[in-house]
Amino acid sequence: MAIETRYADTSISGDALWPDRAFGAADDQWSGTTVAGDNWVHTWGIANPSNPLVSAGTNVVKVWARKNGTGGNDPTLSFELLESGVNLATLGGTVVTNTTGELITSNTFTGSQITNPNNVEIRLTSSHGGGSPAGRWEVEIDYIQVDFEVVAATTHTMSSSGSTTTNGVAAMTVVPAPVTHTMSSSGAT
């Protein structure tokens, strides 16, 4: 087993401002909203893993998020797992309290929940806290990351006990395993 880290690379749908700012690794470019009390929902596609998922493996969704204002009430960020637009699971939610950024890693799913790992999507919902309208802060996100638990790639290695060089080009001589031949005869020779 191995871990392959993939990031959001496609904005599927929704109303988060600047959704492309959530693409790739951390870069301090924030997607979401700049307005207090302005809830948003957005779906992002995740880059494809290069190896099959481990069926019972744990895949972790990570988001670098921040509250977009000080004081007031803390917003909630909710997570959903989708495949080709079909909701497979609600992964949970968390209250975001930090205004400079915090890593949210509490959302997981297993490989068996996914039919095709090339179609994984994450939908995020930012919901403001209650209270006065001026203090209803929202969530902004810097990146969305999924750590896929995948079947480790297999590497085949060939070796030879000797090599030859012809006209400056290295050549390897491959000797097949011994073959035993059995002959039988019946009748005249």
GROMACS .gro file of C-alpha atoms in nm:
model
  189
    1MET     CA    1   0.000   0.000   0.000
    2ALA     CA    2   0.105   0.355  -0.068
    3ILE     CA    3  -0.039   0.705  -0.032
    4GLU     CA    4  -0.095   0.924  -0.337
    5THR     CA    5  -0.173   1.288  -0.265
    6ARG     CA    6  -0.401   1.458  -0.514
    7TYR     CA    7  -0.552   1.807  -0.514
    8ALA     CA    8  -0.863   1.973  -0.651
    9ASP     CA    9  -0.804   2.049  -1.017
   10THR     CA   10  -1.155   2.119  -1.152
   11SER     CA   11  -1.443   2.344  -1.049
   12ILE     CA   12  -1.758   2.142  -1.114
   13SER     CA   13  -2.036   2.370  -0.988
   14GLY     CA   14  -2.138   2.602  -0.710
   15ASP     CA   15  -2.121   2.956  -0.590
   16ALA     CA   16  -1.788   2.990  -0.408
   17LEU     CA   17  -1.598   3.292  -0.533
   18TRP     CA   18  -1.271   3.221  -0.716
   19PRO     CA   19  -1.302   2.837  -0.710
   20ASP     CA   20  -0.975   2.798  -0.905
   21ARG     CA   21  -0.790   2.936  -0.602
   22ALA     CA   22  -0.859   2.601  -0.431
   23PHE     CA   23  -0.663   2.413  -0.701
   24GLY     CA   24  -0.326   2.260  -0.618
   25ALA     CA   25  -0.121   2.280  -0.301
   26ALA     CA   26  -0.118   2.563  -0.047
   27ASP     CA   27  -0.052   2.903  -0.204
   28ASP     CA   28  -0.233   3.148   0.028
   29GLN     CA   29  -0.494   3.221  -0.243
   30TRP     CA   30  -0.841   3.184  -0.089
   31SER     CA   31  -1.169   3.068  -0.240
   32GLY     CA   32  -1.508   3.118  -0.076
   33THR     CA   33  -1.654   3.457  -0.002
   34THR     CA   34  -1.554   3.793   0.133
   35VAL     CA   35  -1.898   3.881   0.265
   36ALA     CA   36  -2.017   3.806   0.619
   37GLY     CA   37  -2.329   3.589   0.622
   38ASP     CA   38  -2.294   3.477   0.260
   39ASN     CA   39  -2.325   3.095   0.267
   40TRP     CA   40  -2.181   2.901  -0.025
   41VAL     CA   41  -2.180   2.546  -0.168
   42HIS     CA   42  -1.925   2.428  -0.424
   43THR     CA   43  -1.811   2.100  -0.582
   44TRP     CA   44  -1.453   2.039  -0.695
   45GLY     CA   45  -1.310   1.749  -0.895
   46ILE     CA   46  -0.998   1.580  -0.757
   47ALA     CA   47  -0.700   1.485  -0.975
   48ASN     CA   48  -0.692   1.115  -1.062
   49PRO     CA   49  -0.478   0.872  -0.863
   50SER     CA   50  -0.240   0.672  -1.083
   51ASN     CA   51  -0.296   0.339  -0.906
   52PRO     CA   52  -0.609   0.148  -0.793
   53LEU     CA   53  -0.753   0.228  -0.451
   54VAL     CA   54  -0.718  -0.023  -0.168
   55SER     CA   55  -1.076  -0.141  -0.110
   56ALA     CA   56  -1.058  -0.125   0.271
   57GLY     CA   57  -0.803   0.158   0.265
   58THR     CA   58  -0.863   0.488   0.438
   59ASN     CA   59  -0.866   0.793   0.211
   60VAL     CA   60  -0.836   1.127   0.387
   61VAL     CA   61  -0.985   1.457   0.268
   62LYS     CA   62  -0.781   1.755   0.390
   63VAL     CA   63  -0.876   2.120   0.356
   64TRP     CA   64  -0.679   2.428   0.459
   65ALA     CA   65  -0.955   2.664   0.575
   66ARG     CA   66  -0.998   2.990   0.762
   67LYS     CA   67  -1.275   3.200   0.911
   68ASN     CA   68  -1.300   3.519   0.704
   69GLY     CA   69  -1.327   3.764   0.995
   70THR     CA   70  -1.246   3.816   1.362
   71GLY     CA   71  -1.493   3.802   1.648
   72GLY     CA   72  -1.853   3.719   1.572
   73ASN     CA   73  -1.972   3.363   1.531
   74ASP     CA   74  -1.774   3.072   1.392
   75PRO     CA   75  -1.886   2.918   1.061
   76THR     CA   76  -1.915   2.547   0.982
   77LEU     CA   77  -1.758   2.369   0.685
   78SER     CA   78  -1.940   2.051   0.575
   79PHE     CA   79  -1.799   1.779   0.348
   80GLU     CA   80  -1.965   1.546   0.098
   81LEU     CA   81  -1.809   1.274  -0.118
   82LEU     CA   82  -1.940   1.249  -0.475
   83GLU     CA   83  -1.860   1.039  -0.778
   84SER     CA   84  -1.957   1.186  -1.116
   85GLY     CA   85  -2.208   1.414  -0.944
   86VAL     CA   86  -2.373   1.139  -0.737
   87ASN     CA   87  -2.360   1.193  -0.360
   88LEU     CA   88  -2.201   0.886  -0.199
   89ALA     CA   89  -2.158   1.006   0.158
   90THR     CA   90  -2.179   1.301   0.392
   91LEU     CA   91  -1.836   1.298   0.553
   92GLY     CA   92  -1.913   1.542   0.833
   93GLY     CA   93  -1.852   1.898   0.925
   94THR     CA   94  -1.633   2.106   1.148
   95VAL     CA   95  -1.645   2.450   1.303
   96VAL     CA   96  -1.372   2.678   1.167
   97THR     CA   97  -1.231   2.916   1.428
   98ASN     CA   98  -0.891   3.029   1.297
   99THR     CA   99  -0.865   3.346   1.085
  100THR     CA  100  -0.519   3.264   0.946
  101GLY     CA  101  -0.583   2.902   0.850
  102GLU     CA  102  -0.630   2.558   0.996
  103LEU     CA  103  -0.591   2.209   0.852
  104ILE     CA  104  -0.910   2.003   0.866
  105THR     CA  105  -0.833   1.631   0.835
  106SER     CA  106  -1.125   1.457   1.005
  107ASN     CA  107  -1.307   1.344   0.690
  108THR     CA  108  -1.236   0.996   0.554
  109PHE     CA  109  -1.382   0.737   0.319
  110THR     CA  110  -1.286   0.386   0.211
  111GLY     CA  111  -1.187   0.273  -0.136
  112SER     CA  112  -1.493   0.045  -0.148
  113GLN     CA  113  -1.720   0.354  -0.151
  114ILE     CA  114  -1.579   0.453  -0.493
  115THR     CA  115  -1.651   0.275  -0.822
  116ASN     CA  116  -1.411   0.482  -1.032
  117PRO     CA  117  -1.141   0.683  -0.851
  118ASN     CA  118  -1.101   0.899  -1.163
  119ASN     CA  119  -1.438   1.061  -1.087
  120VAL     CA  120  -1.396   1.165  -0.722
  121GLU     CA  121  -1.550   1.499  -0.629
  122ILE     CA  122  -1.566   1.686  -0.300
  123ARG     CA  123  -1.855   1.921  -0.220
  124LEU     CA  124  -1.797   2.178   0.052
  125THR     CA  125  -2.066   2.385   0.221
  126SER     CA  126  -1.986   2.696   0.425
  127SER     CA  127  -2.257   2.789   0.673
  128HIS     CA  128  -2.232   3.103   0.882
  129GLY     CA  129  -2.282   3.111   1.257
  130GLY     CA  130  -2.584   3.285   1.404
  131GLY     CA  131  -2.591   3.628   1.562
  132SER     CA  132  -2.590   3.973   1.413
  133PRO     CA  133  -2.547   3.990   1.035
  134ALA     CA  134  -2.215   4.172   1.063
  135GLY     CA  135  -2.069   3.885   1.269
  136ARG     CA  136  -2.186   3.589   1.060
  137TRP     CA  137  -1.849   3.486   0.925
  138GLU     CA  138  -1.795   3.233   0.647
  139VAL     CA  139  -1.525   2.984   0.552
  140GLU     CA  140  -1.258   3.047   0.289
  141ILE     CA  141  -1.038   2.765   0.160
  142ASP     CA  142  -0.686   2.760   0.022
  143TYR     CA  143  -0.671   2.399  -0.101
  144ILE     CA  144  -0.853   2.066  -0.108
  145GLN     CA  145  -0.635   1.757  -0.087
  146VAL     CA  146  -0.721   1.386  -0.090
  147ASP     CA  147  -0.466   1.132   0.030
  148PHE     CA  148  -0.566   0.816  -0.156
  149GLU     CA  149  -0.454   0.481  -0.016
  150VAL     CA  150  -0.359   0.291  -0.330
  151VAL     CA  151  -0.218  -0.043  -0.430
  152ALA     CA  152   0.157   0.008  -0.452
  153ALA     CA  153   0.297   0.002  -0.804
  154THR     CA  154   0.491  -0.312  -0.890
  155THR     CA  155   0.841  -0.270  -1.025
  156HIS     CA  156   1.002  -0.547  -1.227
  157THR     CA  157   1.380  -0.563  -1.232
  158MET     CA  158   1.592  -0.766  -1.474
  159SER     CA  159   1.948  -0.851  -1.405
  160SER     CA  160   2.215  -1.031  -1.595
  161SER     CA  161   2.538  -1.192  -1.488
  162GLY     CA  162   2.717  -1.055  -1.789
  163SER     CA  163   2.684  -0.812  -2.073
  164THR     CA  164   2.853  -0.751  -2.403
  165THR     CA  165   2.929  -0.436  -2.598
  166THR     CA  166   2.892  -0.418  -2.975
  167ASN     CA  167   2.996  -0.103  -3.158
  168GLY     CA  168   2.975   0.100  -2.837
  169VAL     CA  169   2.619  -0.015  -2.758
  170ALA     CA  170   2.564  -0.221  -2.445
  171ALA     CA  171   2.370  -0.539  -2.499
  172MET     CA  172   2.237  -0.781  -2.243
  173THR     CA  173   2.232  -1.148  -2.316
  174VAL     CA  174   1.923  -1.317  -2.179
  175VAL     CA  175   1.956  -1.688  -2.134
  176PRO     CA  176   1.625  -1.873  -2.104
  177ALA     CA  177   1.571  -2.126  -1.828
  178PRO     CA  178   1.678  -2.479  -1.919
  179VAL     CA  179   1.416  -2.683  -2.099
  180THR     CA  180   1.401  -3.058  -2.062
  181HIS     CA  181   1.292  -3.253  -2.367
  182THR     CA  182   1.162  -3.606  -2.341
  183MET     CA  183   1.154  -3.825  -2.648
  184SER     CA  184   0.989  -4.157  -2.687
  185SER     CA  185   0.977  -4.383  -2.982
  186SER     CA  186   0.765  -4.669  -3.088
  187GLY     CA  187   0.811  -4.868  -3.399
  188ALA     CA  188   1.100  -4.901  -3.644
  189THR     CA  189   1.403  -4.674  -3.646
   0.00000   0.00000   0.00000
